[in-house]
Every structure is written in structure tokens, then in C-alpha cells.
XYZ file of N, CA, C and O in Angstrom:
364
model
N 416.532 -3.112 280.318
C 416.096 -4.002 281.595
C 416.360 -4.997 281.179
O 416.210 -5.727 279.944
N 416.911 -6.116 282.300
C 417.324 -7.603 281.905
C 416.997 -8.229 283.010
O 417.065 -7.801 284.350
N 417.265 -9.636 283.093
C 416.487 -10.176 284.324
C 417.516 -11.178 284.560
O 418.033 -11.611 283.810
N 418.279 -10.852 285.698
C 419.193 -11.655 286.188
C 418.994 -11.892 287.897
O 418.702 -11.183 288.504
N 420.642 -13.017 288.457
C 420.261 -12.778 289.925
C 421.455 -11.842 290.280
O 421.884 -11.050 289.527
N 420.971 -10.947 291.374
C 421.369 -10.124 291.817
C 423.067 -10.267 292.413
O 423.576 -9.420 291.864
N 423.408 -11.685 292.202
C 424.910 -11.963 292.309
C 425.783 -11.690 291.269
O 426.831 -11.248 291.047
N 425.067 -11.658 289.736
C 425.581 -11.406 288.628
C 425.316 -9.902 288.243
O 425.718 -9.266 287.045
N 424.742 -9.033 289.154
C 424.846 -7.351 288.875
C 426.023 -6.491 289.299
O 426.565 -6.804 290.474
N 426.672 -6.128 288.167
C 427.529 -5.155 288.437
C 427.162 -3.681 288.452
O 426.293 -3.298 287.831
N 427.776 -3.432 289.697
C 427.261 -1.885 290.302
C 427.598 -1.142 288.883
O 428.611 -0.929 288.488
N 426.938 0.131 288.529
C 426.862 0.840 287.599
C 427.771 2.237 288.163
O 428.047 3.085 286.991
N 428.027 1.854 289.107
C 428.889 3.549 289.597
C 430.109 3.186 290.980
O 429.767 2.173 291.234
N 430.532 3.778 291.056
C 431.525 3.683 292.821
C 430.380 3.644 293.725
O 430.913 2.911 294.695
N 429.849 4.569 293.907
C 429.011 4.694 294.955
C 427.170 4.893 294.485
O 427.188 5.382 293.448
N 426.443 4.462 294.955
C 425.001 4.919 295.010
C 424.459 4.599 295.773
O 424.602 3.944 297.118
N 423.445 4.165 295.694
C 422.009 3.890 296.400
C 421.377 2.172 296.158
O 420.805 2.248 294.564
N 421.202 1.319 296.580
C 420.820 0.370 296.495
C 419.191 0.142 297.490
O 419.529 0.241 298.465
N 418.582 -0.511 296.479
C 417.010 -0.455 297.448
C 416.463 -2.201 296.965
O 416.260 -2.071 295.818
N 416.163 -2.639 298.086
C 415.885 -3.695 297.532
C 414.605 -4.374 298.340
O 414.761 -4.196 299.677
N 413.819 -5.457 297.555
C 412.811 -5.670 298.085
C 412.943 -7.473 297.726
O 412.144 -7.700 296.844
N 413.776 -8.404 298.729
C 414.268 -9.733 298.257
C 413.224 -10.694 298.581
O 412.170 -9.958 299.218
N 412.986 -11.692 298.276
C 412.005 -12.519 298.364
C 411.972 -12.901 300.153
O 413.081 -12.748 300.501
N 410.904 -13.306 300.840
C 410.925 -13.560 301.478
C 409.225 -14.057 301.819
O 408.740 -13.883 301.097
N 408.548 -14.491 302.967
C 407.628 -14.841 303.997
C 407.626 -16.574 302.487
O 408.324 -17.062 303.058
N 406.354 -16.985 302.397
C 405.863 -17.819 301.650
C 407.302 -18.199 300.272
O 407.222 -19.548 300.234
N 407.606 -17.087 299.779
C 408.426 -17.596 298.835
C 409.588 -18.558 299.128
O 410.315 -18.781 298.285
N 410.221 -17.787 300.153
C 411.441 -18.671 300.749
C 411.198 -19.241 301.944
O 412.158 -19.323 303.054
N 410.055 -19.961 302.306
C 409.830 -20.559 303.606
C 411.112 -21.423 303.946
O 411.136 -22.070 303.545
N 411.155 -20.914 305.170
C 412.171 -22.019 305.736
C 413.724 -21.788 305.931
O 414.158 -21.810 306.454
N 413.645 -20.546 304.998
C 415.043 -20.422 304.145
C 415.656 -18.929 304.371
O 416.422 -18.260 304.312
N 414.761 -18.173 305.044
C 415.049 -16.402 305.370
C 416.265 -16.119 305.363
O 417.574 -15.393 304.748
N 416.807 -16.501 306.579
C 418.439 -16.068 307.507
C 419.490 -16.730 306.183
O 420.056 -15.514 306.051
N 419.307 -17.421 305.395
C 420.290 -17.836 304.459
C 420.422 -16.834 303.312
O 420.910 -16.675 302.948
N 419.202 -16.828 302.975
C 419.054 -15.601 301.580
C 419.430 -14.329 301.797
O 420.015 -13.552 301.108
N 419.018 -13.519 302.941
C 419.986 -12.731 303.671
C 421.185 -12.520 304.117
O 422.014 -11.472 303.677
N 421.721 -13.430 304.530
C 423.061 -13.648 304.654
C 423.932 -13.759 303.024
O 424.889 -13.507 302.914
N 423.256 -14.529 302.418
C 423.859 -14.283 300.667
C 423.761 -13.040 300.148
O 424.683 -12.583 300.009
N 422.740 -12.121 300.192
C 422.699 -10.918 299.767
C 423.656 -10.086 300.702
O 424.499 -9.003 299.835
N 423.597 -10.296 301.626
C 424.548 -9.394 302.580
C 426.327 -9.312 301.988
O 426.978 -8.755 301.807
N 426.352 -11.135 301.790
C 427.674 -10.923 301.516
C 427.768 -10.578 299.861
O 429.120 -10.034 299.596
N 426.806 -10.921 299.036
C 426.995 -10.034 297.746
C 427.186 -8.104 297.788
O 428.140 -7.790 297.098
N 426.522 -8.272 298.962
C 426.846 -6.506 298.965
C 428.527 -6.350 299.280
O 428.908 -4.980 298.872
N 428.510 -6.777 300.472
C 429.885 -6.357 301.139
C 430.998 -6.866 300.175
O 431.917 -5.548 299.797
N 430.902 -7.805 299.137
C 431.974 -8.211 298.102
C 432.256 -7.172 297.162
O 432.792 -6.717 296.618
N 431.106 -6.863 296.641
C 430.593 -6.447 295.090
C 430.091 -4.492 295.018
O 430.462 -4.421 294.161
N 429.575 -4.528 296.216
C 428.723 -2.682 296.052
C 429.263 -2.501 297.830
O 428.441 -1.396 297.840
N 430.839 -2.242 297.561
C 431.439 -1.442 298.678
C 431.240 0.080 298.333
O 431.144 0.425 296.671
N 430.851 0.651 299.159
C 430.852 2.299 299.247
C 429.669 3.018 298.874
O 429.195 3.917 299.211
N 428.669 2.239 299.104
C 427.195 2.619 298.757
C 426.068 2.039 299.689
O 426.693 1.587 300.710
N 425.182 2.616 299.763
C 424.179 3.124 300.646
C 423.257 2.037 300.117
O 423.056 1.887 299.123
N 422.511 1.212 301.519
C 421.830 -0.106 300.873
C 420.156 0.545 302.026
O 420.551 0.842 302.915
N 419.467 -0.055 301.101
C 417.653 0.016 301.876
C 417.232 -1.384 301.656
O 417.282 -1.619 300.366
N 416.656 -2.059 302.495
C 416.418 -3.451 302.641
C 415.149 -3.601 303.177
O 415.254 -3.671 304.385
N 414.387 -4.374 302.516
C 413.060 -4.730 302.948
C 413.125 -5.880 303.139
O 413.545 -7.125 302.614
N 412.811 -6.276 305.204
C 413.169 -7.462 305.405
C 411.591 -7.909 305.717
O 411.206 -7.301 306.468
N 411.700 -9.103 306.482
C 410.197 -9.675 306.920
C 410.019 -9.788 308.480
O 409.346 -10.154 309.222
N 411.021 -8.870 309.413
C 411.512 -8.789 310.717
C 412.796 -8.213 311.154
O 413.694 -8.126 310.309
N 413.111 -7.529 312.182
C 414.240 -7.280 312.521
C 415.500 -7.836 312.927
O 416.137 -8.080 312.769
N 414.567 -9.234 313.230
C 415.487 -10.632 313.766
C 416.504 -11.082 312.371
O 417.454 -11.404 312.348
N 416.376 -10.679 311.150
C 416.905 -10.947 310.126
C 417.943 -10.010 309.389
O 418.897 -10.528 308.794
N 417.782 -8.696 310.283
C 418.748 -7.575 309.636
C 420.217 -8.055 310.038
O 420.872 -7.975 309.283
N 420.572 -8.845 311.299
C 421.962 -9.287 311.668
C 422.447 -10.107 310.219
O 423.567 -9.662 310.223
N 421.441 -11.235 309.537
C 422.297 -11.585 308.650
C 422.785 -10.801 307.340
O 423.512 -11.545 306.358
N 422.313 -9.326 307.163
C 422.784 -8.932 306.427
C 424.506 -8.593 306.749
O 425.067 -8.308 305.522
N 425.145 -8.624 307.754
C 426.268 -8.421 308.076
C 426.892 -7.104 307.857
O 428.256 -6.977 307.747
N 426.025 -6.155 308.127
C 426.859 -4.504 308.405
C 425.619 -3.889 308.800
O 424.649 -3.985 308.937
N 426.299 -2.309 309.369
C 425.680 -1.772 310.044
C 424.494 -1.009 309.693
O 424.264 -0.966 308.375
N 423.342 -0.859 310.573
C 422.384 -0.773 309.516
C 421.208 -0.017 310.845
O 421.390 -0.376 311.724
N 420.150 0.538 310.621
C 419.365 0.988 311.287
C 418.113 1.338 310.610
O 417.551 0.814 309.527
N 416.876 0.509 311.339
C 415.565 0.325 310.844
C 414.827 2.181 310.778
O 414.904 2.570 311.858
N 414.318 1.836 309.539
C 413.345 3.114 309.479
C 412.188 3.255 309.458
O 411.578 3.767 309.502
N 411.533 2.317 308.939
C 410.282 1.738 309.094
C 409.701 0.523 309.206
O 410.379 -0.676 309.622
N 408.509 -0.237 309.962
C 407.837 -1.094 310.132
C 406.334 -0.671 309.663
O 405.834 -0.492 309.910
N 405.926 -2.163 309.040
C 405.082 -2.075 308.276
C 403.935 -2.935 307.710
O 405.002 -3.921 308.242
N 403.070 -3.276 307.246
C 402.689 -4.880 306.570
C 402.860 -4.695 304.935
O 402.365 -3.620 304.223
N 403.391 -5.514 304.533
C 403.443 -5.806 303.027
C 402.727 -6.738 302.342
O 403.115 -7.970 302.569
N 401.607 -6.673 301.854
C 400.828 -7.497 301.483
C 400.099 -8.849 302.593
O 400.121 -9.643 302.629
N 400.165 -7.804 303.818
C 399.400 -9.036 304.983
C 401.111 -9.209 305.543
O 400.333 -9.723 306.619
N 402.083 -9.452 305.693
C 403.048 -9.596 306.202
C 403.966 -8.143 306.538
O 404.035 -7.553 306.100
N 403.790 -8.784 308.190
C 404.456 -7.735 308.933
C 406.235 -7.724 308.265
O 407.056 -8.456 308.238
N 406.658 -6.473 307.721
C 408.230 -6.278 307.239
C 408.903 -4.913 307.746
O 407.868 -3.962 308.878
N 409.972 -4.797 308.151
C 410.857 -3.676 308.498
C 411.541 -3.030 307.786
O 412.268 -4.051 306.067
N 411.736 -2.020 307.436
C 412.983 -1.357 306.483
C 414.055 -1.011 307.080
O 414.161 -0.055 307.969
N 415.206 -1.373 306.361
C 416.732 -1.076 307.222
C 417.377 -0.451 305.836
O 417.391 -0.842 304.906
N 418.065 0.509 306.826
C 419.147 1.202 305.963
C 420.441 1.204 306.505
O 420.482 0.908 307.448
N 421.561 1.198 305.560
C 423.211 1.203 306.039
C 424.007 1.721 304.841
O 423.594 1.515 303.906
N 425.169 1.688 305.398
C 426.441 1.588 304.346
C 427.100 0.786 304.181
O 427.939 -0.083 305.229
N 427.264 0.315 303.251
C 428.514 -0.968 302.676
C 430.187 -0.288 303.028
O 430.631 0.359 302.070
N 430.562 -0.889 303.882
C 432.131 -0.147 303.851
C 432.593 -0.215 302.895
O 432.990 -1.602 302.045
N 433.589 0.577 302.567
C 434.184 0.711 301.283
C 435.706 -0.663 301.429
O 436.286 0.018 302.570
């Protein structure tokens, strides 16, 4: 186990499943779209062919990921309304 920025993580296989609970809410107040654009860019550049699930602070941020997705759940996480979206990173 090691701690590093997501952009520095190498995919461990050709394809697979990435599940993410990235920072949102008070941890990145005022910057969420930029955070999700960055995550989407890393996924599209380095994780091609992978299936992805991402916890987001609302459906309005899903478009910032930059890939097709579907919302599969909506609930509260620590009192913050969130959605869980899934999608495939094109190969």
C-alpha cells in the first residue's frame, strides 16, 4: 500500500474496474468542477478500456468527467447529497 496522487498511479492491468470517492464538499469548496475535469482527464489518458465508478456531489458534476456515464444511485454520504455514476473509458 502506498499513498500517491491519482495521476501518478499506473493501471495494474489492461482492463479492470476503478471505484473512486474523490474529494468533494468542504474539502474542495469552490473547485469541484476542476477536480472532476482533472480526474476525467487522467482516466481518459491512462485508464483506457477500464470501467469506472465515481461518487460525485451531484449529477451536475458528472459531465466534467468527460466520458459517457449513467447514474446508478443517489444518497447521502456524511450528510452531503451524492450520486454514484458508472461508465466505460473508451479504449
